[in-house]
Amino acid sequence: MDWPADSSGEGAPLSTSLPGAQQLALLRRLNEVAQAAGRTVPLATADRVLAAGVSGRGRGELALVGAAEAGRFGAPPVDPAALSDDELLRVAAGLIADDVAAHDGDPEPDRSLLERARQLRRPWVASFLVLGVQWRAEPARAGLVAHGHRPGGRRPTAYLLADDLGTVLAHAWAARAFDQGGPTWSDFVRNSASFGHLPPRADLPRMARSAAHKYGAGRVVVVLDPSVLATLLGVRSLQGPPQLGAHAIDLVRRVGEPLGLLVDAARRPELLRSTLAARLDGHGGPLPSVPPRWQSWLSSQAERTHHELAAAGYPVLGDLDLLLAGSLPSEPVVPVDAEVLDLALGLLLDPIDPPKETTA
């Protein structure tokens, strides 16, 4: 408590409300990361952590063992040191969501004259569309627009970006993480395999049929070699998505849930891309891979995809056999809570939207 100015020794009492176990455990881990880097946790950041709520599914805020008695209902008090990384991530995700939401309403950056000129449509460029998994197709379209190659026009050619099915599934999960949050990678694969078919976001034959219905089968082109498409469209290369690994995508998935309570749902994907994805680009390890137990399902779906696209007679840029999934690694790449938490701690120590504060 603060010592009173009159030296009477009678100041305001300490608050009787103690932080939850998850918050204390997260602050301890954050202090460890800061100390290892020769830094200290800013006071305002520590206050934010201690006052934070708990997001996601699971137990609510947990009381401290020794500071509260176990009741007849609810979770019993716990030792913060015994909490899992997943419990700490539920607090961290809410804090990072607050930082992302702070950018809602940021003005668009001013574009230079050269950038504005590049975005003018080139009338000599043939009409086209770029389709495929949203995670790949959206940045490809954005890059083309930036160079004056606007999709659309009369009787366009629809280019369907494809890849081996394991990668397509990983991209579909990433797109869902940004749009909805959604299930973990393991649940995403298990649910798809249990249903016996691909999720709509990864169903390339379905996308091709839809495009063929709108534009004609002769105007649907399957793209396995993006460099060939780039040459056809007159650009050096197609713009790709941020290079986010399994752990980074899982953090985005976790942050997306509380963020959905703070901003309009339509704004959530773009906010996550412009803030969190930009900070995590190049981090989080490789893309997730399908666990070996689902190898036979993945292979059968890849063969079905290959057969349906080949039977439809769509033109192909590249080798259609690249659709077929190869052998899976014996040790699958999956998000690991400890790795995801490390990324989250870095974002708390160096926030996306740094608060103006003094350090301890």
XYZ file of C-alpha atoms in Angstrom:
360
model
C 0.000 0.000 0.000
C 1.033 3.655 -0.333
C 2.441 5.207 2.879
C 0.225 8.164 3.877
C 1.678 11.664 3.767
C 0.852 12.289 7.436
C 3.043 9.325 8.504
C 0.140 7.911 10.474
C 0.655 4.465 9.019
C -3.020 4.269 8.090
C -3.229 4.056 4.336
C -5.684 2.495 1.915
C -5.817 -1.271 2.393
C -4.635 -3.655 -0.253
C -7.303 -4.991 -2.576
C -8.946 -8.148 -1.325
C -9.307 -9.358 -4.899
C -6.329 -11.446 -5.946
C -5.409 -12.161 -9.571
C -6.330 -15.543 -10.968
C -3.892 -18.425 -11.155
C -3.665 -18.244 -14.959
C -2.773 -14.552 -14.882
C -0.062 -15.009 -12.253
C 1.420 -17.961 -14.113
C 1.452 -16.012 -17.385
C 3.149 -13.030 -15.748
C 5.787 -15.312 -14.234
C 6.542 -16.785 -17.657
C 6.629 -13.320 -19.204
C 9.122 -12.178 -16.573
C 11.315 -15.193 -17.323
C 11.356 -14.367 -21.037
C 12.140 -10.719 -20.330
C 14.954 -11.554 -17.907
C 16.505 -13.981 -20.391
C 16.631 -11.098 -22.879
C 18.082 -8.682 -20.324
C 14.841 -6.744 -20.119
C 12.068 -6.026 -17.642
C 8.334 -6.303 -18.121
C 6.773 -2.818 -18.346
C 4.571 -2.017 -15.364
C 1.538 -1.341 -17.536
C 2.002 -4.701 -19.253
C 2.159 -6.474 -15.897
C -1.021 -4.697 -14.822
C -2.736 -5.738 -18.059
C -1.816 -9.379 -17.547
C -3.018 -9.443 -13.940
C -6.320 -7.792 -14.870
C -6.940 -9.891 -17.992
C -9.820 -12.268 -18.463
C -9.758 -15.851 -19.712
C -10.816 -16.558 -23.296
C -11.758 -19.705 -25.158
C -13.409 -22.901 -24.072
C -12.473 -24.495 -20.787
C -12.354 -23.550 -17.162
C -12.941 -19.966 -16.103
C -10.600 -17.937 -13.969
C -8.990 -20.208 -11.394
C -8.455 -19.235 -7.772
C -5.101 -19.607 -6.047
C -4.491 -22.580 -3.836
C -4.031 -21.391 -0.268
C -5.840 -18.129 -0.957
C -9.271 -19.652 -1.415
C -11.040 -22.706 -0.117
C -12.399 -25.334 -2.449
C -16.130 -24.946 -2.892
C -18.804 -27.479 -3.636
C -19.113 -26.191 -7.184
C -16.671 -25.057 -9.832
C -12.992 -25.705 -10.304
C -10.880 -26.055 -7.154
C -8.059 -23.591 -6.390
C -4.811 -24.421 -8.171
C -1.093 -23.819 -7.944
C -0.114 -21.480 -10.826
C 3.053 -23.507 -11.423
C 0.937 -26.574 -12.206
C -1.060 -24.953 -15.007
C -0.630 -26.122 -18.593
C 0.558 -23.902 -21.425
C -2.931 -24.132 -22.899
C -4.399 -22.432 -19.815
C -1.887 -19.592 -20.102
C -2.624 -19.197 -23.794
C -6.272 -18.540 -23.013
C -5.235 -15.397 -21.141
C -2.558 -14.382 -23.649
C -4.937 -14.735 -26.605
C -7.365 -12.250 -25.092
C -4.611 -9.704 -24.486
C -3.281 -10.012 -28.030
C -6.839 -9.707 -29.359
C -7.129 -6.376 -27.538
C -3.957 -5.166 -29.277
C -5.242 -6.263 -32.683
C -8.646 -4.658 -32.083
C -6.923 -1.353 -31.309
C -6.087 -1.139 -35.025
C -9.719 -1.383 -36.107
C -10.481 1.865 -37.866
C -6.868 2.709 -38.688
C -6.783 4.848 -41.847
C -5.552 3.259 -45.035
C -1.933 4.225 -45.796
C -1.497 6.805 -48.520
C -0.527 5.262 -51.838
C 2.180 6.783 -53.965
C 1.517 7.977 -57.499
C 3.387 4.926 -58.814
C 1.230 2.584 -56.729
C -1.956 4.257 -57.946
C -0.767 4.030 -61.538
C 0.002 0.329 -61.142
C -3.546 -0.342 -59.975
C -5.090 0.980 -63.172
C -6.427 -1.858 -65.248
C -4.362 -2.742 -68.322
C -6.903 -3.116 -71.140
C -4.543 -5.383 -73.083
C -4.476 -7.964 -70.267
C -6.864 -10.827 -70.997
C -9.796 -11.231 -68.601
C -9.050 -13.684 -65.823
C -9.950 -14.860 -62.323
C -7.768 -16.482 -59.660
C -9.482 -19.221 -57.673
C -8.440 -21.817 -55.134
C -7.926 -22.021 -51.413
C -8.543 -18.562 -50.000
C -5.184 -18.549 -48.189
C -3.322 -18.633 -51.522
C -5.802 -17.048 -53.904
C -6.386 -13.802 -52.002
C -2.744 -12.638 -51.832
C -2.229 -13.699 -55.451
C -5.172 -11.528 -56.512
C -3.980 -8.629 -54.349
C -0.517 -8.772 -55.895
C -1.929 -8.812 -59.405
C -4.221 -5.863 -58.674
C -1.228 -3.914 -57.370
C 0.367 -4.347 -60.794
C -2.695 -3.315 -62.763
C -3.931 -6.844 -63.461
C -7.450 -6.658 -62.103
C -9.379 -9.942 -62.117
C -12.705 -10.004 -63.892
C -13.841 -8.838 -67.278
C -15.993 -10.484 -69.916
C -15.622 -14.232 -70.388
C -12.629 -14.567 -68.045
C -10.311 -17.538 -67.776
C -10.528 -18.983 -64.265
C -7.142 -20.113 -62.960
C -7.457 -22.610 -60.105
C -4.360 -22.599 -57.880
C -3.603 -26.146 -56.735
C -0.929 -28.008 -54.794
C -0.362 -31.382 -53.181
C -3.370 -32.197 -51.046
C -1.507 -32.093 -47.730
C -0.496 -28.499 -48.424
C -4.004 -27.645 -49.636
C -5.428 -28.919 -46.340
C -2.916 -26.873 -44.335
C -3.824 -23.762 -46.332
C -7.532 -24.455 -45.811
C -6.983 -24.692 -42.051
C -5.008 -21.436 -42.094
C -7.806 -19.667 -43.970
C -10.347 -20.906 -41.449
C -8.137 -19.806 -38.543
C -8.199 -16.245 -39.873
C -11.903 -16.250 -40.727
C -13.471 -18.082 -37.807
C -10.867 -19.372 -35.382
C -12.240 -22.874 -35.625
C -10.880 -26.256 -34.542
C -7.333 -27.301 -33.813
C -5.310 -28.793 -36.663
C -5.744 -32.309 -35.292
C -9.509 -31.883 -34.978
C -9.695 -30.306 -38.438
C -8.025 -33.332 -40.043
C -9.826 -35.886 -37.888
C -13.243 -34.366 -38.582
C -12.582 -34.282 -42.320
C -11.431 -37.894 -42.356
C -14.395 -38.980 -40.224
C -16.827 -37.383 -42.654
C -15.080 -39.231 -45.482
C -14.584 -36.213 -47.720
C -12.574 -33.031 -48.011
C -13.725 -29.831 -46.320
C -15.199 -27.366 -48.851
C -12.201 -25.043 -48.508
C -9.891 -27.828 -49.757
C -12.150 -29.457 -52.350
C -10.458 -28.484 -55.628
C -12.784 -30.502 -57.937
C -15.774 -28.775 -56.358
C -14.203 -25.359 -56.992
C -13.441 -26.325 -60.586
C -17.001 -27.546 -61.214
C -18.426 -24.317 -59.819
C -16.170 -22.248 -62.092
C -16.987 -24.446 -65.094
C -20.694 -23.934 -64.473
C -20.227 -20.151 -64.497
C -17.618 -19.685 -67.220
C -17.446 -22.954 -69.153
C -15.137 -25.935 -68.661
C -12.805 -24.695 -71.384
C -12.131 -21.561 -69.362
C -11.023 -23.334 -66.187
C -7.274 -23.919 -65.921
C -5.667 -25.914 -63.097
C -2.389 -24.316 -61.997
C 0.315 -26.515 -60.469
C 3.200 -24.311 -61.624
C 2.521 -20.701 -60.559
C 5.578 -19.436 -62.431
C 3.911 -20.364 -65.727
C 0.797 -18.424 -64.754
C 2.917 -15.441 -63.725
C 4.527 -15.430 -67.163
C 1.131 -15.629 -68.870
C -0.132 -12.662 -66.865
C 3.017 -10.624 -67.379
C 4.314 -10.458 -63.802
C 7.529 -11.759 -62.259
C 5.789 -14.006 -59.756
C 2.516 -14.514 -57.961
C 2.326 -13.003 -54.518
C 2.079 -15.669 -51.842
C 0.586 -15.680 -48.351
C 2.576 -14.896 -45.205
C 4.968 -17.697 -44.286
C 3.277 -18.838 -41.103
C 4.139 -22.174 -39.542
C 1.898 -24.505 -37.578
C 2.517 -22.772 -34.234
C 1.889 -19.296 -35.663
C -1.370 -20.317 -37.350
C -2.550 -21.890 -34.117
C -1.883 -18.635 -32.260
C -3.922 -16.747 -34.863
C -6.704 -19.299 -34.401
C -6.715 -18.722 -30.651
C -6.640 -14.921 -30.945
C -9.445 -14.922 -33.507
C -12.026 -16.177 -31.021
C -11.863 -13.300 -28.497
C -11.232 -10.847 -31.345
C -14.637 -11.796 -32.753
C -16.204 -10.258 -29.644
C -14.336 -6.977 -30.128
C -14.699 -6.189 -33.839
C -17.157 -6.820 -36.639
C -16.837 -10.349 -38.000
C -16.238 -9.031 -41.511
C -13.244 -7.027 -40.281
C -11.614 -9.832 -38.316
C -9.719 -11.609 -41.147
C -8.203 -8.425 -42.562
C -7.241 -7.140 -39.114
C -5.494 -10.409 -38.326
C -3.651 -10.348 -41.647
C -2.507 -6.736 -41.394
C -1.359 -6.964 -37.778
C -0.768 -10.429 -36.373
C 0.197 -12.173 -39.617
C 2.608 -9.370 -40.462
C 4.357 -9.813 -37.105
C 4.420 -13.610 -37.289
C 5.567 -13.844 -40.919
C 8.471 -16.287 -41.097
C 7.821 -17.717 -37.627
C 6.134 -20.752 -36.158
C 8.009 -23.545 -37.924
C 6.807 -25.341 -41.077
C 3.209 -25.837 -42.137
C 1.354 -28.581 -40.279
C 1.342 -32.040 -41.811
C -1.333 -34.721 -41.761
C -0.623 -37.340 -39.060
C 0.410 -40.754 -40.456
C -2.758 -42.406 -39.144
C -4.689 -40.519 -41.837
C -2.266 -41.422 -44.655
C -4.695 -43.769 -46.414
C -7.519 -41.227 -46.264
C -5.270 -38.464 -47.604
C -4.003 -40.693 -50.419
C -7.505 -41.724 -51.465
C -8.696 -38.115 -51.476
C -5.648 -37.037 -53.486
C -6.306 -39.771 -56.042
C -9.961 -38.752 -56.250
C -8.978 -35.113 -56.751
C -6.485 -36.074 -59.466
C -8.995 -38.344 -61.218
C -11.857 -35.833 -61.228
C -9.748 -32.944 -62.507
C -8.141 -35.120 -65.187
C -11.470 -36.632 -66.271
C -13.016 -33.180 -66.650
C -10.329 -32.307 -69.184
C -9.351 -28.955 -67.716
C -6.153 -27.482 -69.160
C -3.255 -27.771 -66.719
C -0.251 -25.534 -66.110
C 2.363 -27.844 -64.627
C 2.203 -31.510 -63.662
C -1.155 -32.774 -62.421
C 0.619 -35.596 -60.575
C 1.826 -33.003 -58.060
C -1.663 -33.236 -56.580
C -0.858 -36.699 -55.274
C 0.345 -36.621 -51.692
C 3.710 -38.235 -51.076
C 4.688 -40.187 -47.988
C 4.066 -38.350 -44.751
C 6.834 -37.692 -42.216
C 6.994 -40.223 -39.391
C 6.889 -37.324 -36.935
C 4.008 -35.091 -38.023
C 4.275 -31.332 -37.751
C 1.530 -30.189 -35.394
C 1.074 -27.097 -33.236
C 2.721 -27.479 -29.832
C 1.308 -25.415 -26.975
C 4.765 -24.547 -25.619
C 5.866 -23.191 -29.009
C 2.617 -21.278 -29.461
C 3.020 -19.774 -25.994
C 6.568 -18.643 -26.820
C 5.197 -16.682 -29.781
C 2.453 -15.202 -27.614
C 4.921 -14.123 -24.926
C 6.972 -12.321 -27.556
C 3.878 -10.421 -28.673
C 3.067 -9.454 -25.094
C 6.586 -8.231 -24.422
C 6.658 -6.305 -27.727
C 2.979 -5.648 -28.443
C 1.516 -5.045 -31.865
C 0.197 -1.748 -30.530
C 2.737 -0.809 -27.827
C 1.220 1.054 -24.877
C 2.796 4.315 -23.832
C 4.222 3.511 -20.456
C 7.244 3.592 -18.216
C 9.220 0.488 -17.410
C 9.950 -0.888 -13.993
